[in-house]
Amino acid sequence: MAIQKSLLAALALLGATAQAAGVSRKAFGFATGTTGGGSASAASPSDTAELTSWLTDSTPRTILIDKEFNFLGSKCTDCKCCKPSSNTCGSSGQNAIDLDSSSWCGSYPTLTCTYDKAALEGIDVASNKSIVGVGSAGVLRGKGLRIRNGVSNVIIQNIHITELNPQYIWGGDAITLDGSDLVWIDHVKTSLIGRQHFVAGYEASGRVTISNSEFDGQTSWSATCDGHHYWTILGYGKNDKVTFTGNYIHHTSGRSPKLEFNSYWHAYNNYWYNNTGHAFDVGDGTNALIEGNVFNQVDTPFLDDSSPGKTYAVSASDKSSCDSALGRTCVANTLTSSGELSASDSSVLSSWPKGEFGISVVDASRVKSAVLKNAGIHA
Ligand SMILES: *[C@@H]1O[C@H](CO)[C@@H](O)[C@H](O)[C@H]1NC(C)=O
Ligand SMILES: *[C@@H]1O[C@H](CO)[C@@H](O)[C@H](O)[C@H]1NC(C)=O
């Protein structure tokens, strides 16, 4: 009997260990139901080739990122770049890679440049995958991830994506959604990215939750010539539903986020810090509900777009219409040393998708310390 008991205890311990090596917590918000690789046993790929093969094959997998996977080294030398008019500061600005498919460079002066080819296109992740960092060891250096062309059910948790040609506009995007559904991005850090830290579109991205992540805009090559990154978060998917919460967005200078087309974005309990340009740019067709966030040293929290979308930002003075429309207590945003956030299009509230999918919005007074402690990758 005693032996049997300790055997059971040992088995329970083994079970607990196996469970710990994998996804932590459950998807909530609009991406509720995302299970990634589900119960697939967790395993660590040995090198970038094996990682790529596991990410792209048709087997449901729990892929542990327990070290740095370095994709750098595939240089394009003597390649074509251009110097856009935004670069008024030479080597501390961003030039642009002149991709064959892009007419972006137009009549800007051309120059030769060297960049890393691997960063230009992320790995095309297949359906039913969990990609999970172990401790704070999980790094993808020089290559991002794409979830597109009908792929669904992907979890990306606790990894750092970095060094995608940060010198260059079009140098690479960290995470791309383009024709996807059910994606949960949690505790991800992105830094030193050439183009977008996150981009959705133009195809629908379906149900998405971006939580507890760190968008670090500090760079030595700034499109706005001030050490801050401009191309941060772009939501251009059609009919997307995005829950954006617990994130730390800092040292950016624009597009944090820029949203357009027919989507719902619920941004709550995030911390914006030291943004020298705009945070929200809400364009045509997008419904944005902004509540319980903290904006600290954000020059322009809300940019009035030329073809504006629908935005409701909860303020202390106008909370009651939100409370009654959503049937719960809405939470006001807090702004310090920042510009204005004034938007009260109540059609956002009347058309808001029903059901709150396990979210809970806390008072803004609790946000800064919680986000600073919690967001990004963790041991
Ligand atoms: C992903 O998993 C779901 C549920 O098990 C399954 O129906 C679907 O076919 C899987 N997708 C792929 C591409 O394997
Ligand atoms: C905020 O950004 C500005 C401009 O880059 C920089 O000078 C300043 O040191 C930053 N402040 C902090 C506290 O990081």
PDB file of C-alpha atoms in Angstrom, residues 30-231:
ATOM      1  CA  PHE A  30     -11.163  36.337 -29.026  1.00  0.00           C
ATOM      2  CA  ALA A  31      -8.677  33.491 -29.543  1.00  0.00           C
ATOM      3  CA  THR A  32     -10.414  31.364 -26.900  1.00  0.00           C
ATOM      4  CA  GLY A  33     -10.306  27.743 -28.023  1.00  0.00           C
ATOM      5  CA  THR A  34      -6.840  27.949 -29.569  1.00  0.00           C
ATOM      6  CA  THR A  35      -5.017  24.802 -28.512  1.00  0.00           C
ATOM      7  CA  GLY A  36      -1.989  24.796 -30.830  1.00  0.00           C
ATOM      8  CA  GLY A  37      -0.309  21.420 -30.738  1.00  0.00           C
ATOM      9  CA  GLY A  38      -2.757  20.310 -28.035  1.00  0.00           C
ATOM     10  CA  SER A  39      -1.527  17.242 -26.205  1.00  0.00           C
ATOM     11  CA  ALA A  40       1.364  16.546 -28.592  1.00  0.00           C
ATOM     12  CA  SER A  41       4.385  15.737 -26.447  1.00  0.00           C
ATOM     13  CA  ALA A  42       6.864  18.566 -26.164  1.00  0.00           C
ATOM     14  CA  ALA A  43      10.221  18.277 -27.926  1.00  0.00           C
ATOM     15  CA  SER A  44      13.181  20.547 -28.683  1.00  0.00           C
ATOM     16  CA  PRO A  45      14.474  20.748 -32.241  1.00  0.00           C
ATOM     17  CA  SER A  46      18.247  20.425 -32.518  1.00  0.00           C
ATOM     18  CA  ASP A  47      18.937  23.097 -35.134  1.00  0.00           C
ATOM     19  CA  THR A  48      17.309  25.632 -37.459  1.00  0.00           C
ATOM     20  CA  ALA A  49      16.668  22.974 -40.127  1.00  0.00           C
ATOM     21  CA  GLU A  50      14.795  20.729 -37.704  1.00  0.00           C
ATOM     22  CA  LEU A  51      12.922  23.699 -36.226  1.00  0.00           C
ATOM     23  CA  THR A  52      11.813  24.752 -39.706  1.00  0.00           C
ATOM     24  CA  SER A  53      10.749  21.244 -40.610  1.00  0.00           C
ATOM     25  CA  TRP A  54       8.697  20.837 -37.402  1.00  0.00           C
ATOM     26  CA  LEU A  55       7.050  24.230 -37.840  1.00  0.00           C
ATOM     27  CA  THR A  56       6.033  23.537 -41.420  1.00  0.00           C
ATOM     28  CA  ASP A  57       5.018  19.853 -41.424  1.00  0.00           C
ATOM     29  CA  SER A  58       1.440  18.624 -41.005  1.00  0.00           C
ATOM     30  CA  THR A  59       1.921  17.010 -37.580  1.00  0.00           C
ATOM     31  CA  PRO A  60       0.406  18.728 -34.517  1.00  0.00           C
ATOM     32  CA  ARG A  61       3.420  19.649 -32.370  1.00  0.00           C
ATOM     33  CA  THR A  62       4.528  21.297 -29.148  1.00  0.00           C
ATOM     34  CA  ILE A  63       7.902  22.757 -30.139  1.00  0.00           C
ATOM     35  CA  LEU A  64      10.162  23.873 -27.309  1.00  0.00           C
ATOM     36  CA  ILE A  65      12.489  26.762 -28.058  1.00  0.00           C
ATOM     37  CA  ASP A  66      15.136  26.082 -25.434  1.00  0.00           C
ATOM     38  CA  LYS A  67      18.003  28.063 -26.955  1.00  0.00           C
ATOM     39  CA  GLU A  68      18.753  30.624 -29.620  1.00  0.00           C
ATOM     40  CA  PHE A  69      18.057  29.591 -33.203  1.00  0.00           C
ATOM     41  CA  ASN A  70      20.246  31.805 -35.350  1.00  0.00           C
ATOM     42  CA  PHE A  71      19.181  32.283 -38.969  1.00  0.00           C
ATOM     43  CA  LEU A  72      21.666  35.068 -39.733  1.00  0.00           C
ATOM     44  CA  GLY A  73      24.368  34.674 -42.349  1.00  0.00           C
ATOM     45  CA  SER A  74      22.603  34.470 -45.720  1.00  0.00           C
ATOM     46  CA  LYS A  75      23.929  37.804 -46.931  1.00  0.00           C
ATOM     47  CA  CYS A  76      22.829  39.708 -49.960  1.00  0.00           C
ATOM     48  CA  THR A  77      25.825  41.890 -50.771  1.00  0.00           C
ATOM     49  CA  ASP A  78      25.889  44.707 -53.306  1.00  0.00           C
ATOM     50  CA  CYS A  79      22.111  44.646 -53.327  1.00  0.00           C
ATOM     51  CA  LYS A  80      19.724  47.436 -54.156  1.00  0.00           C
ATOM     52  CA  CYS A  81      18.416  49.826 -51.523  1.00  0.00           C
ATOM     53  CA  CYS A  82      17.104  53.365 -51.605  1.00  0.00           C
ATOM     54  CA  LYS A  83      17.239  56.352 -49.330  1.00  0.00           C
ATOM     55  CA  PRO A  84      13.698  57.558 -48.598  1.00  0.00           C
ATOM     56  CA  SER A  85      13.050  61.204 -47.787  1.00  0.00           C
ATOM     57  CA  SER A  86      12.269  60.190 -44.189  1.00  0.00           C
ATOM     58  CA  ASN A  87      15.942  59.431 -43.687  1.00  0.00           C
ATOM     59  CA  THR A  88      17.303  62.828 -42.769  1.00  0.00           C
ATOM     60  CA  CYS A  89      19.912  61.460 -40.365  1.00  0.00           C
ATOM     61  CA  GLY A  90      22.133  59.183 -42.464  1.00  0.00           C
ATOM     62  CA  SER A  91      23.471  56.148 -40.650  1.00  0.00           C
ATOM     63  CA  SER A  92      21.107  56.535 -37.703  1.00  0.00           C
ATOM     64  CA  GLY A  93      18.080  56.516 -40.004  1.00  0.00           C
ATOM     65  CA  GLN A  94      16.459  53.680 -41.961  1.00  0.00           C
ATOM     66  CA  ASN A  95      17.095  53.164 -45.643  1.00  0.00           C
ATOM     67  CA  ALA A  96      14.825  50.789 -47.556  1.00  0.00           C
ATOM     68  CA  ILE A  97      15.540  47.516 -49.300  1.00  0.00           C
ATOM     69  CA  ASP A  98      14.373  47.850 -52.899  1.00  0.00           C
ATOM     70  CA  LEU A  99      12.580  44.546 -53.338  1.00  0.00           C
ATOM     71  CA  ASP A 100      11.809  43.553 -56.942  1.00  0.00           C
ATOM     72  CA  SER A 101       8.129  43.425 -56.185  1.00  0.00           C
ATOM     73  CA  SER A 102       8.026  46.841 -54.588  1.00  0.00           C
ATOM     74  CA  SER A 103       7.598  50.167 -56.284  1.00  0.00           C
ATOM     75  CA  TRP A 104       7.939  51.734 -52.839  1.00  0.00           C
ATOM     76  CA  CYS A 105      11.350  53.236 -53.600  1.00  0.00           C
ATOM     77  CA  GLY A 106       9.945  55.221 -56.509  1.00  0.00           C
ATOM     78  CA  SER A 107      12.368  58.002 -57.388  1.00  0.00           C
ATOM     79  CA  TYR A 108      14.277  57.926 -54.094  1.00  0.00           C
ATOM     80  CA  PRO A 109      18.075  57.841 -54.612  1.00  0.00           C
ATOM     81  CA  THR A 110      19.350  54.276 -54.972  1.00  0.00           C
ATOM     82  CA  LEU A 111      22.344  52.856 -53.167  1.00  0.00           C
ATOM     83  CA  THR A 112      23.969  49.487 -52.684  1.00  0.00           C
ATOM     84  CA  CYS A 113      23.541  47.702 -49.393  1.00  0.00           C
ATOM     85  CA  THR A 114      24.138  44.428 -47.586  1.00  0.00           C
ATOM     86  CA  TYR A 115      21.357  42.665 -45.760  1.00  0.00           C
ATOM     87  CA  ASP A 116      20.350  39.282 -44.440  1.00  0.00           C
ATOM     88  CA  LYS A 117      18.148  37.355 -46.860  1.00  0.00           C
ATOM     89  CA  ALA A 118      16.641  35.011 -44.266  1.00  0.00           C
ATOM     90  CA  ALA A 119      14.866  37.828 -42.464  1.00  0.00           C
ATOM     91  CA  LEU A 120      12.869  38.998 -45.474  1.00  0.00           C
ATOM     92  CA  GLU A 121      10.326  36.168 -45.209  1.00  0.00           C
ATOM     93  CA  GLY A 122       9.234  34.465 -42.019  1.00  0.00           C
ATOM     94  CA  ILE A 123       8.811  30.722 -41.615  1.00  0.00           C
ATOM     95  CA  ASP A 124       5.355  29.574 -42.771  1.00  0.00           C
ATOM     96  CA  VAL A 125       3.983  27.881 -39.682  1.00  0.00           C
ATOM     97  CA  ALA A 126       1.440  25.090 -40.316  1.00  0.00           C
ATOM     98  CA  SER A 127      -1.783  24.465 -38.353  1.00  0.00           C
ATOM     99  CA  ASN A 128      -1.925  22.944 -34.886  1.00  0.00           C
ATOM    100  CA  LYS A 129       1.436  24.056 -33.501  1.00  0.00           C
ATOM    101  CA  SER A 130       2.522  25.365 -30.129  1.00  0.00           C
ATOM    102  CA  ILE A 131       5.843  27.202 -30.177  1.00  0.00           C
ATOM    103  CA  VAL A 132       6.972  27.658 -26.599  1.00  0.00           C
ATOM    104  CA  GLY A 133      10.127  29.182 -25.163  1.00  0.00           C
ATOM    105  CA  VAL A 134      11.803  27.459 -22.221  1.00  0.00           C
ATOM    106  CA  GLY A 135      12.691  29.846 -19.426  1.00  0.00           C
ATOM    107  CA  SER A 136      14.107  32.952 -21.041  1.00  0.00           C
ATOM    108  CA  ALA A 137      16.248  30.969 -23.484  1.00  0.00           C
ATOM    109  CA  GLY A 138      13.985  30.944 -26.524  1.00  0.00           C
ATOM    110  CA  VAL A 139      15.238  33.235 -29.274  1.00  0.00           C
ATOM    111  CA  LEU A 140      14.645  33.345 -33.020  1.00  0.00           C
ATOM    112  CA  ARG A 141      17.426  35.526 -34.378  1.00  0.00           C
ATOM    113  CA  GLY A 142      17.146  36.744 -37.933  1.00  0.00           C
ATOM    114  CA  LYS A 143      13.807  35.205 -38.912  1.00  0.00           C
ATOM    115  CA  GLY A 144      10.153  35.763 -38.076  1.00  0.00           C
ATOM    116  CA  LEU A 145       7.002  33.619 -38.268  1.00  0.00           C
ATOM    117  CA  ARG A 146       4.111  33.746 -40.737  1.00  0.00           C
ATOM    118  CA  ILE A 147       0.686  32.225 -40.240  1.00  0.00           C
ATOM    119  CA  ARG A 148      -1.208  32.446 -43.491  1.00  0.00           C
ATOM    120  CA  ASN A 149      -3.057  30.789 -46.362  1.00  0.00           C
ATOM    121  CA  GLY A 150      -5.728  29.129 -44.225  1.00  0.00           C
ATOM    122  CA  VAL A 151      -3.543  28.019 -41.342  1.00  0.00           C
ATOM    123  CA  SER A 152      -5.257  27.923 -37.959  1.00  0.00           C
ATOM    124  CA  ASN A 153      -4.764  27.055 -34.316  1.00  0.00           C
ATOM    125  CA  VAL A 154      -1.275  28.295 -33.478  1.00  0.00           C
ATOM    126  CA  ILE A 155       0.157  29.349 -30.117  1.00  0.00           C
ATOM    127  CA  ILE A 156       3.381  31.362 -29.892  1.00  0.00           C
ATOM    128  CA  GLN A 157       4.473  31.778 -26.305  1.00  0.00           C
ATOM    129  CA  ASN A 158       7.494  33.097 -24.432  1.00  0.00           C
ATOM    130  CA  ILE A 159       9.945  33.608 -27.293  1.00  0.00           C
ATOM    131  CA  HIS A 160      12.038  36.569 -28.415  1.00  0.00           C
ATOM    132  CA  ILE A 161      12.174  37.409 -32.128  1.00  0.00           C
ATOM    133  CA  THR A 162      15.019  39.773 -32.955  1.00  0.00           C
ATOM    134  CA  GLU A 163      17.450  41.179 -35.502  1.00  0.00           C
ATOM    135  CA  LEU A 164      15.499  41.258 -38.731  1.00  0.00           C
ATOM    136  CA  ASN A 165      17.644  43.724 -40.695  1.00  0.00           C
ATOM    137  CA  PRO A 166      16.793  46.571 -38.313  1.00  0.00           C
ATOM    138  CA  GLN A 167      18.718  49.014 -40.524  1.00  0.00           C
ATOM    139  CA  TYR A 168      16.222  48.619 -43.340  1.00  0.00           C
ATOM    140  CA  ILE A 169      12.583  49.319 -44.064  1.00  0.00           C
ATOM    141  CA  TRP A 170      11.284  46.055 -45.606  1.00  0.00           C
ATOM    142  CA  GLY A 171      14.030  44.227 -43.695  1.00  0.00           C
ATOM    143  CA  GLY A 172      11.523  41.751 -42.260  1.00  0.00           C
ATOM    144  CA  ASP A 173       8.391  41.354 -40.117  1.00  0.00           C
ATOM    145  CA  ALA A 174       8.458  39.479 -36.805  1.00  0.00           C
ATOM    146  CA  ILE A 175       4.951  37.947 -36.846  1.00  0.00           C
ATOM    147  CA  THR A 176       2.653  38.004 -39.878  1.00  0.00           C
ATOM    148  CA  LEU A 177      -0.967  36.835 -40.032  1.00  0.00           C
ATOM    149  CA  ASP A 178      -2.543  36.714 -43.483  1.00  0.00           C
ATOM    150  CA  GLY A 179      -5.487  34.380 -43.934  1.00  0.00           C
ATOM    151  CA  SER A 180      -5.478  32.630 -40.559  1.00  0.00           C
ATOM    152  CA  ASP A 181      -7.741  31.842 -37.619  1.00  0.00           C
ATOM    153  CA  LEU A 182      -7.242  31.159 -33.914  1.00  0.00           C
ATOM    154  CA  VAL A 183      -3.794  32.519 -33.137  1.00  0.00           C
ATOM    155  CA  TRP A 184      -2.628  33.238 -29.598  1.00  0.00           C
ATOM    156  CA  ILE A 185       0.554  35.287 -29.210  1.00  0.00           C
ATOM    157  CA  ASP A 186       1.543  35.420 -25.533  1.00  0.00           C
ATOM    158  CA  HIS A 187       4.650  36.621 -23.687  1.00  0.00           C
ATOM    159  CA  VAL A 188       6.472  37.236 -26.957  1.00  0.00           C
ATOM    160  CA  LYS A 189       9.166  39.895 -27.194  1.00  0.00           C
ATOM    161  CA  THR A 190      10.099  41.577 -30.455  1.00  0.00           C
ATOM    162  CA  SER A 191      13.082  43.899 -30.922  1.00  0.00           C
ATOM    163  CA  LEU A 192      15.343  45.225 -33.690  1.00  0.00           C
ATOM    164  CA  ILE A 193      12.865  44.523 -36.465  1.00  0.00           C
ATOM    165  CA  GLY A 194      13.262  46.186 -39.882  1.00  0.00           C
ATOM    166  CA  ARG A 195       9.601  46.525 -40.685  1.00  0.00           C
ATOM    167  CA  GLN A 196       6.546  45.435 -38.662  1.00  0.00           C
ATOM    168  CA  HIS A 197       6.780  43.849 -35.230  1.00  0.00           C
ATOM    169  CA  PHE A 198       3.291  42.506 -35.920  1.00  0.00           C
ATOM    170  CA  VAL A 199       1.276  42.645 -39.123  1.00  0.00           C
ATOM    171  CA  ALA A 200      -2.142  41.257 -40.006  1.00  0.00           C
ATOM    172  CA  GLY A 201      -3.560  41.393 -43.510  1.00  0.00           C
ATOM    173  CA  TYR A 202      -4.702  41.849 -46.035  1.00  0.00           C
ATOM    174  CA  GLU A 203      -6.586  38.527 -45.796  1.00  0.00           C
ATOM    175  CA  ALA A 204      -8.685  37.845 -42.683  1.00  0.00           C
ATOM    176  CA  SER A 205      -6.851  36.826 -39.531  1.00  0.00           C
ATOM    177  CA  GLY A 206      -9.980  35.604 -37.752  1.00  0.00           C
ATOM    178  CA  ARG A 207      -9.772  35.294 -33.993  1.00  0.00           C
ATOM    179  CA  VAL A 208      -6.560  36.558 -32.412  1.00  0.00           C
ATOM    180  CA  THR A 209      -5.271  37.279 -28.915  1.00  0.00           C
ATOM    181  CA  ILE A 210      -2.031  39.189 -28.379  1.00  0.00           C
ATOM    182  CA  SER A 211      -1.242  39.198 -24.674  1.00  0.00           C
ATOM    183  CA  ASN A 212       1.557  39.953 -22.243  1.00  0.00           C
ATOM    184  CA  SER A 213       3.977  40.743 -25.047  1.00  0.00           C
ATOM    185  CA  GLU A 214       6.729  43.323 -25.294  1.00  0.00           C
ATOM    186  CA  PHE A 215       7.166  45.487 -28.374  1.00  0.00           C
ATOM    187  CA  ASP A 216      10.591  47.055 -27.873  1.00  0.00           C
ATOM    188  CA  GLY A 217      11.109  49.916 -30.324  1.00  0.00           C
ATOM    189  CA  GLN A 218      14.621  50.931 -29.269  1.00  0.00           C
ATOM    190  CA  THR A 219      16.837  51.035 -32.336  1.00  0.00           C
ATOM    191  CA  SER A 220      19.969  52.651 -33.723  1.00  0.00           C
ATOM    192  CA  TRP A 221      18.239  52.922 -37.140  1.00  0.00           C
ATOM    193  CA  SER A 222      15.093  54.915 -36.738  1.00  0.00           C
ATOM    194  CA  ALA A 223      12.744  55.894 -39.580  1.00  0.00           C
ATOM    195  CA  THR A 224      11.954  58.960 -37.473  1.00  0.00           C
ATOM    196  CA  CYS A 225      15.599  59.665 -36.672  1.00  0.00           C
ATOM    197  CA  ASP A 226      15.114  59.590 -32.901  1.00  0.00           C
ATOM    198  CA  GLY A 227      16.075  56.097 -31.782  1.00  0.00           C
ATOM    199  CA  HIS A 228      12.435  54.954 -31.845  1.00  0.00           C
ATOM    200  CA  HIS A 229      10.865  52.410 -34.193  1.00  0.00           C
ATOM    201  CA  TYR A 230       7.985  53.561 -36.380  1.00  0.00           C
ATOM    202  CA  TRP A 231       6.585  50.356 -37.956  1.00  0.00           C
TER     203      TRP A 231
END
